[in-house]
mmCIF file of C-alpha atoms in Angstrom:
data_model
loop_
_atom_site.group_PDB
_atom_site.id
_atom_site.type_symbol
_atom_site.label_atom_id
_atom_site.label_comp_id
_atom_site.label_asym_id
_atom_site.label_seq_id
_atom_site.Cartn_x
_atom_site.Cartn_y
_atom_site.Cartn_z
ATOM 1 C CA UNK A 1272 40.423 -8.868 -35.241
ATOM 2 C CA UNK A 1273 40.805 -7.524 -38.711
ATOM 3 C CA UNK A 1274 37.882 -7.896 -41.134
ATOM 4 C CA UNK A 1275 39.696 -9.921 -43.793
ATOM 5 C CA UNK A 1276 40.829 -12.788 -41.540
ATOM 6 C CA UNK A 1277 37.668 -13.130 -39.502
ATOM 7 C CA UNK A 1278 35.956 -16.471 -39.402
ATOM 8 C CA UNK A 1279 32.318 -16.642 -38.463
ATOM 9 C CA UNK A 1280 30.903 -19.562 -36.588
ATOM 10 C CA UNK A 1281 27.817 -20.596 -38.594
ATOM 11 C CA UNK A 1282 26.069 -21.986 -35.540
ATOM 12 C CA UNK A 1283 26.154 -18.606 -33.832
ATOM 13 C CA UNK A 1284 24.371 -16.682 -36.600
ATOM 14 C CA UNK A 1285 20.590 -16.394 -36.263
ATOM 15 C CA UNK A 1286 19.973 -17.123 -39.983
ATOM 16 C CA UNK A 1287 21.825 -20.433 -40.023
ATOM 17 C CA UNK A 1288 19.670 -23.462 -40.755
ATOM 18 C CA UNK A 1289 21.071 -26.818 -39.735
ATOM 19 C CA UNK A 1290 21.299 -29.295 -42.595
ATOM 20 C CA UNK A 1291 20.804 -33.048 -42.493
ATOM 21 C CA UNK A 1292 23.524 -35.071 -40.813
ATOM 22 C CA UNK A 1293 26.272 -36.404 -43.036
ATOM 23 C CA UNK A 1294 25.257 -39.508 -44.963
ATOM 24 C CA UNK A 1295 21.505 -38.857 -44.766
ATOM 25 C CA UNK A 1296 19.316 -38.163 -47.785
ATOM 26 C CA UNK A 1297 17.603 -34.812 -48.135
ATOM 27 C CA UNK A 1298 13.829 -35.307 -47.950
ATOM 28 C CA UNK A 1299 11.657 -34.064 -50.834
ATOM 29 C CA UNK A 1300 9.907 -30.969 -49.634
ATOM 30 C CA UNK A 1301 6.351 -30.118 -50.608
ATOM 31 C CA UNK A 1302 7.591 -26.732 -51.836
ATOM 32 C CA UNK A 1303 8.943 -28.399 -54.992
ATOM 33 C CA UNK A 1304 5.506 -29.815 -55.727
ATOM 34 C CA UNK A 1305 3.922 -26.451 -54.944
ATOM 35 C CA UNK A 1306 6.261 -24.623 -57.302
ATOM 36 C CA UNK A 1307 5.437 -27.115 -60.084
ATOM 37 C CA UNK A 1308 1.725 -26.572 -59.450
ATOM 38 C CA UNK A 1309 2.317 -22.814 -59.523
ATOM 39 C CA UNK A 1310 4.171 -23.088 -62.848
ATOM 40 C CA UNK A 1311 1.353 -25.210 -64.328
ATOM 41 C CA UNK A 1312 -1.433 -22.947 -63.041
ATOM 42 C CA UNK A 1313 -1.259 -20.256 -65.736
ATOM 43 C CA UNK A 1314 -1.105 -22.542 -68.787
ATOM 44 C CA UNK A 1315 -3.807 -24.709 -67.217
ATOM 45 C CA UNK A 1316 -6.040 -21.648 -66.841
ATOM 46 C CA UNK A 1317 -5.471 -20.703 -70.484
ATOM 47 C CA UNK A 1318 -6.358 -24.248 -71.543
ATOM 48 C CA UNK A 1319 -9.439 -24.227 -69.323
ATOM 49 C CA UNK A 1320 -10.592 -20.922 -70.848
ATOM 50 C CA UNK A 1321 -10.023 -22.185 -74.404
ATOM 51 C CA UNK A 1322 -11.761 -25.460 -73.548
ATOM 52 C CA UNK A 1323 -14.727 -23.597 -72.058
ATOM 53 C CA UNK A 1324 -14.978 -21.390 -75.149
ATOM 54 C CA UNK A 1325 -14.875 -24.382 -77.504
ATOM 55 C CA UNK A 1326 -17.411 -26.212 -75.325
ATOM 56 C CA UNK A 1327 -19.774 -23.248 -75.463
ATOM 57 C CA UNK A 1328 -19.409 -22.779 -79.225
ATOM 58 C CA UNK A 1329 -19.708 -26.541 -79.672
ATOM 59 C CA UNK A 1330 -23.025 -26.640 -77.819
ATOM 60 C CA UNK A 1331 -24.554 -23.351 -79.053
ATOM 61 C CA UNK A 1332 -24.684 -23.684 -82.836
ATOM 62 C CA UNK A 1333 -23.618 -20.494 -84.652
ATOM 63 C CA UNK A 1334 -25.459 -21.703 -87.777
ATOM 64 C CA UNK A 1335 -28.760 -20.950 -86.025
ATOM 65 C CA UNK A 1336 -29.569 -17.225 -86.144
ATOM 66 C CA UNK A 1337 -29.908 -15.211 -82.950
ATOM 67 C CA UNK A 1338 -27.198 -16.794 -80.826
ATOM 68 C CA UNK A 1339 -24.219 -14.670 -81.856
ATOM 69 C CA UNK A 1340 -23.888 -11.155 -83.281
ATOM 70 C CA UNK A 1341 -23.250 -10.697 -86.998
ATOM 71 C CA UNK A 1342 -19.824 -9.443 -88.077
ATOM 72 C CA UNK A 1343 -20.112 -5.632 -88.204
ATOM 73 C CA UNK A 1344 -17.983 -5.384 -91.365
ATOM 74 C CA UNK A 1345 -20.159 -7.953 -93.107
ATOM 75 C CA UNK A 1346 -23.353 -6.255 -91.955
ATOM 76 C CA UNK A 1347 -22.287 -2.747 -92.978
ATOM 77 C CA UNK A 1348 -20.392 -3.462 -96.208
ATOM 78 C CA UNK A 1349 -21.104 -7.043 -97.258
ATOM 79 C CA UNK A 1350 -17.338 -7.763 -97.171
ATOM 80 C CA UNK A 1351 -16.079 -10.852 -95.374
ATOM 81 C CA UNK A 1352 -13.336 -10.092 -92.860
ATOM 82 C CA UNK A 1353 -10.565 -12.646 -92.130
ATOM 83 C CA UNK A 1354 -12.493 -13.787 -89.051
ATOM 84 C CA UNK A 1355 -15.874 -14.313 -90.709
ATOM 85 C CA UNK A 1356 -16.912 -17.919 -90.309
ATOM 86 C CA UNK A 1357 -14.643 -18.367 -87.295
ATOM 87 C CA UNK A 1358 -17.467 -19.381 -84.957
ATOM 88 C CA UNK A 1359 -18.848 -21.863 -87.487
ATOM 89 C CA UNK A 1360 -15.304 -23.161 -87.908
ATOM 90 C CA UNK A 1361 -14.877 -23.543 -84.139
ATOM 91 C CA UNK A 1362 -18.245 -25.319 -83.922
ATOM 92 C CA UNK A 1363 -17.256 -27.809 -86.626
ATOM 93 C CA UNK A 1364 -13.774 -28.211 -85.099
ATOM 94 C CA UNK A 1365 -15.300 -28.922 -81.671
ATOM 95 C CA UNK A 1366 -17.377 -31.677 -83.293
ATOM 96 C CA UNK A 1367 -14.316 -33.124 -85.043
ATOM 97 C CA UNK A 1368 -15.424 -32.143 -88.558
ATOM 98 C CA UNK A 1369 -12.171 -30.733 -89.976
ATOM 99 C CA UNK A 1370 -13.504 -30.506 -93.543
ATOM 100 C CA UNK A 1371 -16.396 -28.272 -92.455
ATOM 101 C CA UNK A 1372 -14.063 -26.305 -90.173
ATOM 102 C CA UNK A 1373 -11.680 -25.605 -93.071
ATOM 103 C CA UNK A 1374 -14.638 -24.715 -95.272
ATOM 104 C CA UNK A 1375 -15.879 -22.129 -92.769
ATOM 105 C CA UNK A 1376 -12.533 -20.456 -92.062
ATOM 106 C CA UNK A 1377 -9.279 -22.154 -93.024
ATOM 107 C CA UNK A 1378 -7.176 -19.460 -91.372
ATOM 108 C CA UNK A 1379 -8.912 -20.046 -88.037
ATOM 109 C CA UNK A 1380 -8.194 -23.788 -88.197
ATOM 110 C CA UNK A 1381 -4.506 -23.059 -88.758
ATOM 111 C CA UNK A 1382 -4.714 -20.777 -85.723
ATOM 112 C CA UNK A 1383 -6.242 -23.567 -83.623
ATOM 113 C CA UNK A 1384 -3.315 -25.845 -84.430
ATOM 114 C CA UNK A 1385 -0.751 -23.100 -83.755
ATOM 115 C CA UNK A 1386 -2.431 -22.437 -80.404
ATOM 116 C CA UNK A 1387 -2.433 -26.157 -79.552
ATOM 117 C CA UNK A 1388 1.265 -26.475 -80.378
ATOM 118 C CA UNK A 1389 2.123 -23.385 -78.341
ATOM 119 C CA UNK A 1390 0.135 -24.673 -75.355
ATOM 120 C CA UNK A 1391 1.779 -28.106 -75.554
ATOM 121 C CA UNK A 1392 5.209 -26.468 -75.561
ATOM 122 C CA UNK A 1393 4.230 -24.235 -72.645
ATOM 123 C CA UNK A 1394 2.993 -27.198 -70.588
ATOM 124 C CA UNK A 1395 6.146 -29.227 -71.232
ATOM 125 C CA UNK A 1396 8.334 -26.287 -70.247
ATOM 126 C CA UNK A 1397 6.234 -25.638 -67.147
ATOM 127 C CA UNK A 1398 6.607 -29.282 -66.091
ATOM 128 C CA UNK A 1399 10.368 -29.145 -66.585
ATOM 129 C CA UNK A 1400 10.768 -25.737 -64.967
ATOM 130 C CA UNK A 1401 11.803 -23.983 -68.184
ATOM 131 C CA UNK A 1402 10.931 -20.491 -69.338
ATOM 132 C CA UNK A 1403 7.568 -19.523 -70.785
ATOM 133 C CA UNK A 1404 7.757 -19.860 -74.587
ATOM 134 C CA UNK A 1405 7.462 -16.724 -76.656
ATOM 135 C CA UNK A 1406 6.592 -16.300 -80.299
ATOM 136 C CA UNK A 1407 9.542 -14.329 -81.557
ATOM 137 C CA UNK A 1408 9.605 -13.687 -85.286
ATOM 138 C CA UNK A 1409 11.743 -11.364 -87.294
ATOM 139 C CA UNK A 1410 9.860 -8.338 -88.639
ATOM 140 C CA UNK A 1411 9.915 -9.796 -92.145
ATOM 141 C CA UNK A 1412 8.031 -12.871 -90.912
ATOM 142 C CA UNK A 1413 5.444 -10.726 -89.123
ATOM 143 C CA UNK A 1414 4.935 -8.840 -92.386
ATOM 144 C CA UNK A 1415 4.544 -12.178 -94.160
ATOM 145 C CA UNK A 1416 1.883 -13.298 -91.659
ATOM 146 C CA UNK A 1417 0.057 -10.003 -92.177
ATOM 147 C CA UNK A 1418 0.300 -10.432 -95.962
ATOM 148 C CA UNK A 1419 -1.163 -13.955 -95.743
ATOM 149 C CA UNK A 1420 -4.087 -12.659 -93.679
ATOM 150 C CA UNK A 1421 -4.639 -9.776 -96.112
ATOM 151 C CA UNK A 1422 -4.503 -12.050 -99.175
ATOM 152 C CA UNK A 1423 -6.885 -14.474 -97.455
ATOM 153 C CA UNK A 1424 -9.319 -11.628 -96.750
ATOM 154 C CA UNK A 1425 -9.185 -10.308 -100.314
ATOM 155 C CA UNK A 1426 -9.332 -13.656 -102.128
ATOM 156 C CA UNK A 1427 -12.309 -14.938 -100.129
ATOM 157 C CA UNK A 1428 -14.297 -11.879 -101.296
ATOM 158 C CA UNK A 1429 -13.559 -12.454 -104.988
ATOM 159 C CA UNK A 1430 -15.570 -14.754 -107.243
ATOM 160 C CA UNK A 1431 -12.708 -17.231 -107.844
ATOM 161 C CA UNK A 1432 -12.046 -17.456 -104.080
ATOM 162 C CA UNK A 1433 -15.583 -18.336 -103.096
ATOM 163 C CA UNK A 1434 -14.340 -21.689 -101.771
ATOM 164 C CA UNK A 1435 -12.706 -19.736 -98.924
ATOM 165 C CA UNK A 1436 -15.944 -17.946 -98.036
ATOM 166 C CA UNK A 1437 -18.004 -19.417 -95.180
#
């Protein structure tokens, strides 16, 4: 027989798997549930880690000295970095006090909401079997984010920006 006109009997090949008889429904296999659980595992672990961190900061008050280290930049120079007040902000946020959280570090609170939105999108996509979301910004937008962080850091160290200081 020539190779181009050969027909192969599917029942004679060792890899052939018989399907359901005609007219019968295909049963739902546990592998579909396992793949969904596998897709949800990574975002669930990220949420568990963030939840554990917020639980810890919510129970161990950063306003009491001795629990957390002091910011090295603040200790060495007296200058507030963009992250200074972040633990106090997370503590207030964990207790539902958004006003105090914004007062401690407004930039961190914005970050909490960005993280929550990203995680919600990731969970929805994982449930639906979609791709993992990525934060893709044009370089100009990354420069803008960096400029906002820099302006925040500078203004909170000036006398007229003392409202942004923790």
